[in-house]
JSON list of C-alpha atoms in Angstrom, two decimals:
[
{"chain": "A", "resi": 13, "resn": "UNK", "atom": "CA", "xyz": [-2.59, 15.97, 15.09]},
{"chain": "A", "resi": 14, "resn": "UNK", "atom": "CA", "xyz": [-1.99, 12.77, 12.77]},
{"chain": "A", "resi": 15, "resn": "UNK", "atom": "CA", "xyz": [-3.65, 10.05, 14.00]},
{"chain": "A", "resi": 16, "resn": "UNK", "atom": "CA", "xyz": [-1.56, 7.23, 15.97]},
{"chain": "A", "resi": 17, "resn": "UNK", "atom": "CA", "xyz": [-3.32, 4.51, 13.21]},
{"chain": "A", "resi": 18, "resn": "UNK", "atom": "CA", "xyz": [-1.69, 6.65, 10.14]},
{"chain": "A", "resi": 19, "resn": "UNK", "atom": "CA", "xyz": [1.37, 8.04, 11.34]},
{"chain": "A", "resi": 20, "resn": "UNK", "atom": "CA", "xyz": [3.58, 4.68, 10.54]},
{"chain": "A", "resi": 21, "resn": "UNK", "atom": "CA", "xyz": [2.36, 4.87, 7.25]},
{"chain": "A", "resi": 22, "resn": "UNK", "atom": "CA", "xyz": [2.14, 8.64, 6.61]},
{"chain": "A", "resi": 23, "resn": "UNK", "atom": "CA", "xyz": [4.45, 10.25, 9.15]},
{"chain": "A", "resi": 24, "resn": "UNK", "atom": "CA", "xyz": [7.26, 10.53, 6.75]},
{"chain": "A", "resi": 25, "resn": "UNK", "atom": "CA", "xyz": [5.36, 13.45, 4.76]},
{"chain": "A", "resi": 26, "resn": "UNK", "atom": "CA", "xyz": [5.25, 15.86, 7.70]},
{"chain": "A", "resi": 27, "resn": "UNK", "atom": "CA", "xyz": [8.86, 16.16, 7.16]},
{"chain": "A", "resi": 28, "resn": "UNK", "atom": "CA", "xyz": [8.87, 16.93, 3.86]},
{"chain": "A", "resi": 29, "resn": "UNK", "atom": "CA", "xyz": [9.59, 20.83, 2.65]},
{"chain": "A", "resi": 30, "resn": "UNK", "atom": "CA", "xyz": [5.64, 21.03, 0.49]},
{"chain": "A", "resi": 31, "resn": "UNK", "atom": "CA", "xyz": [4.00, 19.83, 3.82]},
{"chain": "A", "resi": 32, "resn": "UNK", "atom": "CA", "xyz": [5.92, 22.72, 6.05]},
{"chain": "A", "resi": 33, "resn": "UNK", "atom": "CA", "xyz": [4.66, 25.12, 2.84]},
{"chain": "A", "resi": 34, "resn": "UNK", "atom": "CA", "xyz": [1.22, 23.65, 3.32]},
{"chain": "A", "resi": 35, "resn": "UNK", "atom": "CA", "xyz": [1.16, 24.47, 7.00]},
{"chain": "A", "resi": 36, "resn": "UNK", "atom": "CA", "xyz": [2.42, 28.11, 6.44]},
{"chain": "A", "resi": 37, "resn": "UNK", "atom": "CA", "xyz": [0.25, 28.37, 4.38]},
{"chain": "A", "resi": 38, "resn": "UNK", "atom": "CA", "xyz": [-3.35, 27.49, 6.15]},
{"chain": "A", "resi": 39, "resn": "UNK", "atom": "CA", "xyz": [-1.57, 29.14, 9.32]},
{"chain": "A", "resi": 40, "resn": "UNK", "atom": "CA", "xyz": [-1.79, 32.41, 7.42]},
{"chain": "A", "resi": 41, "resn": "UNK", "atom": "CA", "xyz": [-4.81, 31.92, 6.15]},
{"chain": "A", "resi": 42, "resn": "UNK", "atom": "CA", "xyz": [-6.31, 31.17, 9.38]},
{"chain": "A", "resi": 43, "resn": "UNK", "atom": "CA", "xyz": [-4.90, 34.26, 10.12]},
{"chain": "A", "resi": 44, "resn": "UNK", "atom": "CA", "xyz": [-6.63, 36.36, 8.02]},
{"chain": "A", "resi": 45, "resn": "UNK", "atom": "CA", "xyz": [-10.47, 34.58, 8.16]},
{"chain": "A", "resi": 46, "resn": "UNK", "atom": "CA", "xyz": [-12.32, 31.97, 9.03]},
{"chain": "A", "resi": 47, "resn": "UNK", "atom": "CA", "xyz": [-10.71, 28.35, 7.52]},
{"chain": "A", "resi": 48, "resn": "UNK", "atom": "CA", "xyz": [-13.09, 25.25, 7.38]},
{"chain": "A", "resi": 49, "resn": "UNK", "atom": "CA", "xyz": [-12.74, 22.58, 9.58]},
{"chain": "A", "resi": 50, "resn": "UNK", "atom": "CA", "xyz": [-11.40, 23.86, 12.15]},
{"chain": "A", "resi": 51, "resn": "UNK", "atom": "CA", "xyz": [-7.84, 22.78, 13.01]},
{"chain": "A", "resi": 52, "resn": "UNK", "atom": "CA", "xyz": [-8.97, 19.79, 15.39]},
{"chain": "A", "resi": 53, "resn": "UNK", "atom": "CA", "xyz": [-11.22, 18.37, 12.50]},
{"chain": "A", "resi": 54, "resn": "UNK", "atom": "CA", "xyz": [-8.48, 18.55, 9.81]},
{"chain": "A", "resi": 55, "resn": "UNK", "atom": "CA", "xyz": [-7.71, 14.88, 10.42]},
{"chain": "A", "resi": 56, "resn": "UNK", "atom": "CA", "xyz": [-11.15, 14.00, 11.31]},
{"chain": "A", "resi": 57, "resn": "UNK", "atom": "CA", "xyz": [-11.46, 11.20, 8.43]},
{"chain": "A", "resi": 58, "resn": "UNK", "atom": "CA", "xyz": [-7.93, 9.19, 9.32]},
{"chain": "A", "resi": 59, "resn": "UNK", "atom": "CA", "xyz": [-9.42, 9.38, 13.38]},
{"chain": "A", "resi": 60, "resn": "UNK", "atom": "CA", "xyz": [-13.19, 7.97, 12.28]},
{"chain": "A", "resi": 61, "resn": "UNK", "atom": "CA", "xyz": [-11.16, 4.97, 10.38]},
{"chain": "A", "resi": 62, "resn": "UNK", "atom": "CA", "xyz": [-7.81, 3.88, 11.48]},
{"chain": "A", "resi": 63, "resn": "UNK", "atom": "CA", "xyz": [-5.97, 2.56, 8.45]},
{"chain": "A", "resi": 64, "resn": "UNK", "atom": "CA", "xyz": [-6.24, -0.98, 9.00]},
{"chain": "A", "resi": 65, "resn": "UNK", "atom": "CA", "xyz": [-9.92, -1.12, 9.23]},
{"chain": "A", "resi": 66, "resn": "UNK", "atom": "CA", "xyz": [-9.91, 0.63, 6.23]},
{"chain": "A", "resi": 67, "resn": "UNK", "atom": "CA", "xyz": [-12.64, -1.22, 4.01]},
{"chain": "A", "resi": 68, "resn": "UNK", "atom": "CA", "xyz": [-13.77, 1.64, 0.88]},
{"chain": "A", "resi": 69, "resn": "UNK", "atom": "CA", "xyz": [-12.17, 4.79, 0.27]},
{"chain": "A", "resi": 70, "resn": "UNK", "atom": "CA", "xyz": [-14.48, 7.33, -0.96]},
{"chain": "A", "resi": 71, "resn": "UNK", "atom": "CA", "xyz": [-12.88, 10.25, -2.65]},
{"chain": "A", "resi": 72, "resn": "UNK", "atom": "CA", "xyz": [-14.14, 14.20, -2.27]},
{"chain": "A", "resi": 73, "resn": "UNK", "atom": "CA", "xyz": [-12.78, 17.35, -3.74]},
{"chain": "A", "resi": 74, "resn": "UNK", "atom": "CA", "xyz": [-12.69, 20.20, -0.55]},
{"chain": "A", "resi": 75, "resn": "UNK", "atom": "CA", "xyz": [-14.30, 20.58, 2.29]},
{"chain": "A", "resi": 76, "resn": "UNK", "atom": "CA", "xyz": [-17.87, 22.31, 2.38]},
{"chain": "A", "resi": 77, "resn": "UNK", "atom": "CA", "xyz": [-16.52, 25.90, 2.93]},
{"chain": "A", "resi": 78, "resn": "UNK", "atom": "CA", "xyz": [-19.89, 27.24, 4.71]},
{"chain": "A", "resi": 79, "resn": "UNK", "atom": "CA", "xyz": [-19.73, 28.55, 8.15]},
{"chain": "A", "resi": 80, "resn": "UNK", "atom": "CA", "xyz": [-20.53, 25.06, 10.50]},
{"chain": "A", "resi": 81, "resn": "UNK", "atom": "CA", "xyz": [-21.12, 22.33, 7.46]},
{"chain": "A", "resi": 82, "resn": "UNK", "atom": "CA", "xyz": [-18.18, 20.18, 7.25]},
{"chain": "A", "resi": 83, "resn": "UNK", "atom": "CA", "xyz": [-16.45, 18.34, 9.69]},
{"chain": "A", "resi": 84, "resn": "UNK", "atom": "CA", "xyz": [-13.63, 16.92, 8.37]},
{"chain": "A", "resi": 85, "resn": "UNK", "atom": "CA", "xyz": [-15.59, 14.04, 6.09]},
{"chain": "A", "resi": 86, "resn": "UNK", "atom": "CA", "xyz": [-15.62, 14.26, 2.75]},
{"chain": "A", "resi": 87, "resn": "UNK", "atom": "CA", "xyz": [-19.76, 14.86, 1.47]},
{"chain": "A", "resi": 88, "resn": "UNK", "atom": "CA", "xyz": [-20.50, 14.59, 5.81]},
{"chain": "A", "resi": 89, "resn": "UNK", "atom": "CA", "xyz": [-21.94, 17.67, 7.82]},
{"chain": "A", "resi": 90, "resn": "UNK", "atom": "CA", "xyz": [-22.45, 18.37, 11.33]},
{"chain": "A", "resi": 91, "resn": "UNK", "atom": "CA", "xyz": [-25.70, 17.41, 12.88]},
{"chain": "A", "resi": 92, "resn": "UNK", "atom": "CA", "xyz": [-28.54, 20.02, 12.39]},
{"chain": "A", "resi": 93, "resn": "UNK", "atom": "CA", "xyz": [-27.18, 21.49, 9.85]},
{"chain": "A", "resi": 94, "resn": "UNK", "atom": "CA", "xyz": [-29.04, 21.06, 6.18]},
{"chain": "A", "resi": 95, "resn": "UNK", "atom": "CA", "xyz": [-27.93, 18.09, 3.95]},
{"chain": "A", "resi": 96, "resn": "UNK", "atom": "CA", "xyz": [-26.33, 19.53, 0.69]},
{"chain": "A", "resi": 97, "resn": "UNK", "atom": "CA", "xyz": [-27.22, 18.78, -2.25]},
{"chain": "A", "resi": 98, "resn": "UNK", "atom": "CA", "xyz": [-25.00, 16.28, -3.71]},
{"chain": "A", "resi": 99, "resn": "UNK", "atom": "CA", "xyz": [-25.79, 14.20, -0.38]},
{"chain": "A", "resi": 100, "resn": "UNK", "atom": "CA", "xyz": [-29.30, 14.41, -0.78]},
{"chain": "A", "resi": 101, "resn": "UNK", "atom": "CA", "xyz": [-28.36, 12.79, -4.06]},
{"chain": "A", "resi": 102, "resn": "UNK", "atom": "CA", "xyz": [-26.17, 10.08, -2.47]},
{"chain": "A", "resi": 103, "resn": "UNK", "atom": "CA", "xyz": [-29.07, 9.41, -0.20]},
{"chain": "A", "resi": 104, "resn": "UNK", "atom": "CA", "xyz": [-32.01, 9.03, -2.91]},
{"chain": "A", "resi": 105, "resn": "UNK", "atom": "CA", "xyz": [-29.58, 6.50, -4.68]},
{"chain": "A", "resi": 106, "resn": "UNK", "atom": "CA", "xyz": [-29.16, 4.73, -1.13]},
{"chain": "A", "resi": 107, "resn": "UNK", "atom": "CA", "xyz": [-32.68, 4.61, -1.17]},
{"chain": "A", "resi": 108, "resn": "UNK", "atom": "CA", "xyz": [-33.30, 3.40, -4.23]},
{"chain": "A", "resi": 109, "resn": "UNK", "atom": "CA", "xyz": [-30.69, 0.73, -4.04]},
{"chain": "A", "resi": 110, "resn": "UNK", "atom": "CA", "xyz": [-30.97, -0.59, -1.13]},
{"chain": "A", "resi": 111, "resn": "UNK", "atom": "CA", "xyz": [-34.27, 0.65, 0.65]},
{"chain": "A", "resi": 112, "resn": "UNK", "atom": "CA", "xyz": [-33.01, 2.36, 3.08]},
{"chain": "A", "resi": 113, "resn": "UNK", "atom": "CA", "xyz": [-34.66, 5.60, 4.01]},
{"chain": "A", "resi": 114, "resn": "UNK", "atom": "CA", "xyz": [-33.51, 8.98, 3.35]},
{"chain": "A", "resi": 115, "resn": "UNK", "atom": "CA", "xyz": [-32.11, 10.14, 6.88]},
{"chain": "A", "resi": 116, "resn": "UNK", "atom": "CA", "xyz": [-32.97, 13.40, 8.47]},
{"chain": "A", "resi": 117, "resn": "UNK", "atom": "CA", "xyz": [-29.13, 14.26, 8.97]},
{"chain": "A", "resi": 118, "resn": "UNK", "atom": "CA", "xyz": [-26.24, 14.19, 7.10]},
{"chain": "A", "resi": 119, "resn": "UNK", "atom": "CA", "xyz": [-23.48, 13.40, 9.30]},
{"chain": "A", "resi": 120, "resn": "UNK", "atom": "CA", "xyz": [-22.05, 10.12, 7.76]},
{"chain": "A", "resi": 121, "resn": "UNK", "atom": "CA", "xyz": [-19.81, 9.45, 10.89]},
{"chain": "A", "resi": 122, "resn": "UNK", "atom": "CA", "xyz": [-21.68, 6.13, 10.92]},
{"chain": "A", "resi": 123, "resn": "UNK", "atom": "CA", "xyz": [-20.13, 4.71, 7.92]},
{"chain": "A", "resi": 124, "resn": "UNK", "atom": "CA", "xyz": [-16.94, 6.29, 8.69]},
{"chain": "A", "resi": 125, "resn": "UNK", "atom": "CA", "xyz": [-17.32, 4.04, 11.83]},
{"chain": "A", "resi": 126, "resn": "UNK", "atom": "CA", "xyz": [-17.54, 0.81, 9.85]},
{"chain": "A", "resi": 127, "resn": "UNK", "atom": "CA", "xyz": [-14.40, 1.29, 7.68]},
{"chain": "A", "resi": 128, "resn": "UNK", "atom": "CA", "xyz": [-15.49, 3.81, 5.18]},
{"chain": "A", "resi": 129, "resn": "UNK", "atom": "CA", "xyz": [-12.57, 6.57, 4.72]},
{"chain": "A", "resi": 130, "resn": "UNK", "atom": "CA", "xyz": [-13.94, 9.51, 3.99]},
{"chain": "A", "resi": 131, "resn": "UNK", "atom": "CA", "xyz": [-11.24, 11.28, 2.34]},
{"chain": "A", "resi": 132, "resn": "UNK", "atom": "CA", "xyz": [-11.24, 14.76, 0.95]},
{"chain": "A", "resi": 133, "resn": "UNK", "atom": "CA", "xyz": [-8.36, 15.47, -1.87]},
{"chain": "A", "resi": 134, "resn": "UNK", "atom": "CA", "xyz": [-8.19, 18.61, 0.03]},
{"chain": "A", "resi": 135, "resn": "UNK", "atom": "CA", "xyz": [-8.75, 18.91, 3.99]},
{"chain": "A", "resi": 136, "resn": "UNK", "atom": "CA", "xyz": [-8.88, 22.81, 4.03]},
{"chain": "A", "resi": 137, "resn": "UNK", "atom": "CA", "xyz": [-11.00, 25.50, 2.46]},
{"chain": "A", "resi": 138, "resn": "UNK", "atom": "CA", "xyz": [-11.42, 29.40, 2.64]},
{"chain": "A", "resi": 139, "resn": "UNK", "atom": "CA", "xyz": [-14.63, 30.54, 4.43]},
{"chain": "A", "resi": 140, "resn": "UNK", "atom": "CA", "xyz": [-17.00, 31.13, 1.48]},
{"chain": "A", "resi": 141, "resn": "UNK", "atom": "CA", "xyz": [-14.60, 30.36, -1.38]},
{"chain": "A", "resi": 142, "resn": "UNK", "atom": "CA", "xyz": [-14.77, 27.00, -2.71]},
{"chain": "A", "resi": 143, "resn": "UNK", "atom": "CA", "xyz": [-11.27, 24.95, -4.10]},
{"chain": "A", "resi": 144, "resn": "UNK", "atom": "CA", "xyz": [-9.79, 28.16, -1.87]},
{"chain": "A", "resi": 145, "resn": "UNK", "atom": "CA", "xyz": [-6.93, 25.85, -0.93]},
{"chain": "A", "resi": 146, "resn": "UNK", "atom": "CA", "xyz": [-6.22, 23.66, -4.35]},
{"chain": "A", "resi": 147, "resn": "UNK", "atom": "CA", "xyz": [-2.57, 23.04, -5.67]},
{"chain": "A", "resi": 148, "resn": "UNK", "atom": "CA", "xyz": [-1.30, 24.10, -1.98]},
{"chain": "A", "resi": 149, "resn": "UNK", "atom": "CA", "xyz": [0.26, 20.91, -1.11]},
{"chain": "A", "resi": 150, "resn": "UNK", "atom": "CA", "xyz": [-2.65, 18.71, 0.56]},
{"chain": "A", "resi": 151, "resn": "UNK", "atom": "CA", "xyz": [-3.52, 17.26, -2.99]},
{"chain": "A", "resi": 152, "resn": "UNK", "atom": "CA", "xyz": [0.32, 15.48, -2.28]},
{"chain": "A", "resi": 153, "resn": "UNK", "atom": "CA", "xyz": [-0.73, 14.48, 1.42]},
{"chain": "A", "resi": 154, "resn": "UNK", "atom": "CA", "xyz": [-4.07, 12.61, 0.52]},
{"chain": "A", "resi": 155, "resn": "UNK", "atom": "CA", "xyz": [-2.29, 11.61, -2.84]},
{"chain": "A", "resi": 156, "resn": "UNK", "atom": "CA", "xyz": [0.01, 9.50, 0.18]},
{"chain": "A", "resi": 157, "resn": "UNK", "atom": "CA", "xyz": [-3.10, 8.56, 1.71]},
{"chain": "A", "resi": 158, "resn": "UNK", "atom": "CA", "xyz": [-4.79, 6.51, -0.98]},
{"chain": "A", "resi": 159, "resn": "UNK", "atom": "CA", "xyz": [-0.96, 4.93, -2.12]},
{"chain": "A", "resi": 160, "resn": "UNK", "atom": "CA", "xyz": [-0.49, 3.63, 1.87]},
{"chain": "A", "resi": 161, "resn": "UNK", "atom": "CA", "xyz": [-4.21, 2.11, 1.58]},
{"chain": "A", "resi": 162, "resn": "UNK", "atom": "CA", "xyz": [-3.52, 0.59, -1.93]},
{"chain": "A", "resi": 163, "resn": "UNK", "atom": "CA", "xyz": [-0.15, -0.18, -0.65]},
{"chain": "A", "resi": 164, "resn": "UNK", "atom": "CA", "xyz": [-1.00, -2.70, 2.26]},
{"chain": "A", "resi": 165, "resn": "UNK", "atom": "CA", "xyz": [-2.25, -6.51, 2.10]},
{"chain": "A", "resi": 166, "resn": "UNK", "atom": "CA", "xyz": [-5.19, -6.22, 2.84]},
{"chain": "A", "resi": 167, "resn": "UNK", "atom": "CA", "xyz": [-7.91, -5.00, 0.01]},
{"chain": "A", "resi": 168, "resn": "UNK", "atom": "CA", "xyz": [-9.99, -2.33, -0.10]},
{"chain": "A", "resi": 169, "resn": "UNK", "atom": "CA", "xyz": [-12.47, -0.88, -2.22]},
{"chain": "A", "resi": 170, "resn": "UNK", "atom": "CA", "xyz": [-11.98, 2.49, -3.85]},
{"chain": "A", "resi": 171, "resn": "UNK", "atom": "CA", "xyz": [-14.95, 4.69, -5.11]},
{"chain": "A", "resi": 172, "resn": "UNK", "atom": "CA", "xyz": [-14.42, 7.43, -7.28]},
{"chain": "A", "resi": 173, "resn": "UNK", "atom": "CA", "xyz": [-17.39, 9.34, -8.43]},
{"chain": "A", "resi": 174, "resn": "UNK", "atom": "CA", "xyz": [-16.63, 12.09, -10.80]},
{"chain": "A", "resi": 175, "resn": "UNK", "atom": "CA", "xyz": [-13.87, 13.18, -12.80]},
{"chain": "A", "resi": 176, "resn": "UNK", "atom": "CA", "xyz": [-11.90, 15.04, -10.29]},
{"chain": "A", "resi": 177, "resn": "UNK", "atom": "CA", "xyz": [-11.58, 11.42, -8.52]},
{"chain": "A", "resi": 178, "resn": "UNK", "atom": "CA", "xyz": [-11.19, 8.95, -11.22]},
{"chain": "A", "resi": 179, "resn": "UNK", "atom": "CA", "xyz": [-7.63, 11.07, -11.92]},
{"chain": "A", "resi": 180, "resn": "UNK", "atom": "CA", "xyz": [-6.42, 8.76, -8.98]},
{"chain": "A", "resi": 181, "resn": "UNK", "atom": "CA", "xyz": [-6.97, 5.63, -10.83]},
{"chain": "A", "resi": 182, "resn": "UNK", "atom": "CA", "xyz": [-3.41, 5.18, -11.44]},
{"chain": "A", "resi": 183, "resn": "UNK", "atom": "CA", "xyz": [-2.58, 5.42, -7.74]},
{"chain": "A", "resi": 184, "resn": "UNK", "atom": "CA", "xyz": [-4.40, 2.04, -6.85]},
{"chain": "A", "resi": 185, "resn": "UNK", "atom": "CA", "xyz": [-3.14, -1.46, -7.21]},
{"chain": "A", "resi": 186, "resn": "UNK", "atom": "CA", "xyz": [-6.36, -2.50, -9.07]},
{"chain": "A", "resi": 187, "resn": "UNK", "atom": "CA", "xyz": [-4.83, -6.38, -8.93]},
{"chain": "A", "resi": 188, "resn": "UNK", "atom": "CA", "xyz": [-5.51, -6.06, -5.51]},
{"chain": "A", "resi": 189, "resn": "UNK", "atom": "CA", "xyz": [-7.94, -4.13, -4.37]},
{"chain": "A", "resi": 190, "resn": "UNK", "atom": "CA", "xyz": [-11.75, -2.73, -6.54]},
{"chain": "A", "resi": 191, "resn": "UNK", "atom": "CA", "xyz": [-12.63, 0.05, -7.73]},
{"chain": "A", "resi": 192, "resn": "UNK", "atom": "CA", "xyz": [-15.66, 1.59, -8.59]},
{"chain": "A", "resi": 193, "resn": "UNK", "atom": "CA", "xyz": [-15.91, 4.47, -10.84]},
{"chain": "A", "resi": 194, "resn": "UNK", "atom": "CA", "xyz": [-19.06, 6.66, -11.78]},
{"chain": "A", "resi": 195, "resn": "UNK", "atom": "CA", "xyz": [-20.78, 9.98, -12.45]},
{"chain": "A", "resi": 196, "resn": "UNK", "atom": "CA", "xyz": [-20.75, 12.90, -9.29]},
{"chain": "A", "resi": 197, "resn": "UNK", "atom": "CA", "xyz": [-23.50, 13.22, -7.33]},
{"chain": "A", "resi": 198, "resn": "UNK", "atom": "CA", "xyz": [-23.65, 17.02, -7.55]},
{"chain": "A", "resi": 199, "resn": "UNK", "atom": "CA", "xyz": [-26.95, 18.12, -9.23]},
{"chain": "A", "resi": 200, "resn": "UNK", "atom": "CA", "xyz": [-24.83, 18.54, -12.58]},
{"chain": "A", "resi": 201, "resn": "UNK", "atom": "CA", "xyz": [-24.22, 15.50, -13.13]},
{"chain": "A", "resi": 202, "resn": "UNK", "atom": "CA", "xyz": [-27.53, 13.53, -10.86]},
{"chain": "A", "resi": 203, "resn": "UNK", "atom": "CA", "xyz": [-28.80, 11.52, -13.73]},
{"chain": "A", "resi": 204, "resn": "UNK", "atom": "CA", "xyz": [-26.05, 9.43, -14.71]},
{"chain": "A", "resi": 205, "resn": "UNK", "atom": "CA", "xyz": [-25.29, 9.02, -11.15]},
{"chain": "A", "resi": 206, "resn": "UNK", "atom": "CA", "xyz": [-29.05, 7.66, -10.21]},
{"chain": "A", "resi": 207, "resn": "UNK", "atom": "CA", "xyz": [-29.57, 3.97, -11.04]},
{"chain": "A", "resi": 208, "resn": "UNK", "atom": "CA", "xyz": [-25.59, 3.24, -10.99]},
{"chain": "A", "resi": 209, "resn": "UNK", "atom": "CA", "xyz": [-26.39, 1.14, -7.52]},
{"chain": "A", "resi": 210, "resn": "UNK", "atom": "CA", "xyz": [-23.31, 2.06, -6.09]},
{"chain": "A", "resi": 211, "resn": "UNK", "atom": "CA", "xyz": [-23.90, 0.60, -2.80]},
{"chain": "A", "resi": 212, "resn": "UNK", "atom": "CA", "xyz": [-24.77, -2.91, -3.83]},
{"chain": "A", "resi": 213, "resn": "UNK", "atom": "CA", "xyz": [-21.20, -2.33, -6.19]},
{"chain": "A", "resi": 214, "resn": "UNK", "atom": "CA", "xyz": [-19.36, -1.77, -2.98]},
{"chain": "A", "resi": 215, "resn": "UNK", "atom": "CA", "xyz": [-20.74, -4.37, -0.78]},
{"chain": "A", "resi": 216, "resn": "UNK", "atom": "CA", "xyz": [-20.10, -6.86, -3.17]},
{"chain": "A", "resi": 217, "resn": "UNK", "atom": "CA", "xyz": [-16.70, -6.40, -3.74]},
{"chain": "A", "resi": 218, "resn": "UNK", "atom": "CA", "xyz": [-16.15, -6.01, 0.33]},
{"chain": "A", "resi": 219, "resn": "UNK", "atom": "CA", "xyz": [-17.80, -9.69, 0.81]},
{"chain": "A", "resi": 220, "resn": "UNK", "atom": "CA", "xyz": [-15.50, -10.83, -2.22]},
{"chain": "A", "resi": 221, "resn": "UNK", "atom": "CA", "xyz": [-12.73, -9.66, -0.41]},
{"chain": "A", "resi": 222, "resn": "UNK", "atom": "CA", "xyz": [-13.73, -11.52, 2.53]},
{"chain": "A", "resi": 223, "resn": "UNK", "atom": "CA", "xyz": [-14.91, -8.54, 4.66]},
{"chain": "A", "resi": 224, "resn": "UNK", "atom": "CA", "xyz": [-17.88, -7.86, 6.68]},
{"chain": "A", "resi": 225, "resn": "UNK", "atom": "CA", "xyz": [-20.59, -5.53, 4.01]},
{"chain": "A", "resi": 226, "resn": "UNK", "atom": "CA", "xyz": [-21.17, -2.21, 5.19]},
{"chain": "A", "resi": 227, "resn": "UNK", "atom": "CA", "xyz": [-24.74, -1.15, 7.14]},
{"chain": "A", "resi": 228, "resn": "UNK", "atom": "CA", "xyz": [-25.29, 1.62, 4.99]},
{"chain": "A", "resi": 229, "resn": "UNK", "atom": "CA", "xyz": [-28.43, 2.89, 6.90]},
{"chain": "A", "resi": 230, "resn": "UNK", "atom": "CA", "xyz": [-28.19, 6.03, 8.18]},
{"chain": "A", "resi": 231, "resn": "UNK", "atom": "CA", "xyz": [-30.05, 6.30, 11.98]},
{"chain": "A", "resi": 232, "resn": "UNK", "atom": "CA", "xyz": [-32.83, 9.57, 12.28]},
{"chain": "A", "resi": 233, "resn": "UNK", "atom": "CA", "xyz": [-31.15, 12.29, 14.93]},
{"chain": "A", "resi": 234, "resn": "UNK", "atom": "CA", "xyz": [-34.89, 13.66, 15.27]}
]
């Protein structure tokens, strides 16, 4: 189910014994209840952006683990179903940044589209039981994930919001590619995260890099 676009640069890892653990492991789980995404989505992030029109990297924790929210994109949900919190955050600080007006969805397979990888540390999650799946193994897969990105040529710009995401720091090149660290957008943690402008930080560093800025507008479903 790995993507054609990652499997030169990731392939390798399906091999190894903690990925066979990892797969037990979500097969049983599976098993026994309801797992979020479902097994086609898993991968849904490396199929939205092939790895070499990777331009940002944008780091989650799990996957929404209510019945129907997430889809494989890390702070994304389907269409029609209720923007959560922490995107409604994302969204205010698009708005405020840039203008853009708050959407009536939250499915961000639009940026994901553009070159925006959005990467969960951890694809899986327990129906109902958030960080269900942490320390089983996929911490090690995405871990892979950000090194090939950091790894190749070409730059990229890495955002990690949060504390859970700046840990990865020391997995990025920073002499070649930029990263941008701040506060969560989870209610928690809001009011450091307003005013940061993350989304003029990011397009910034993608036209220093020489690449085309990201339309961060997201269009109405209705």
């Amino acid at each position: 189910m790995l993507p054609d676009s990652w499997r030169g640069v990731l392939g390798d890892e399906l091999d190894k014994p903690y990925f066979k653990e990892l797969v037990a492991f979500v097969e049983e789980e599976r098993a026994r209840g309801p797992v979020h995404p479902p097994r086609e989505e898993v991968f849904a992030a490396l199929e939205a952006t092939p790895f070499d029109q990777v331009k940002v990297l944008i780091l989650g924790q799990d996957p929404y683990h209510g019945e129907g929210q997430g889809h494989g994109l890390c702070f994304s949900v389907r269409p029609g179903v209720r923007t959560p919190p922490s995107l409604r955050n994302i969204y205010k600080e698009m708005r405020d940044d840039l203008g853009h007006p708050v959407p009536d969805n939250g499915c961000l397979l639009p940026w994901a589209r553009q070159g925006v990888l959005l990467l969960n540390a951890v694809l899986t999650v327990r129906s109902g039981e958030a960080n269900s799946h942490k320390g089983k193994g996929w911490e090690k897969f995405t871990d892979a994930v950000i090194h090939a990105v950091s790894a190749r040529p070409d730059p990229a710009v890495f955002v990690l919001w949060g504390n859970y995401a700046k840990k990865k720091f020391p997995l990025i090149d920073t002499e070649r590619h930029a990263v941008i660290q701040g506060a969560h957008p989870s209610p928690l943690s809001a009011k450091r995260f307003f005013g940061s402008r993350p989304f003029t930080q990011i397009n910034d560093a993608i036209e220093a890099q020489g690449h085309k800025p990201v339309d961060w507008r997201i269009p109405d479903l209705g």
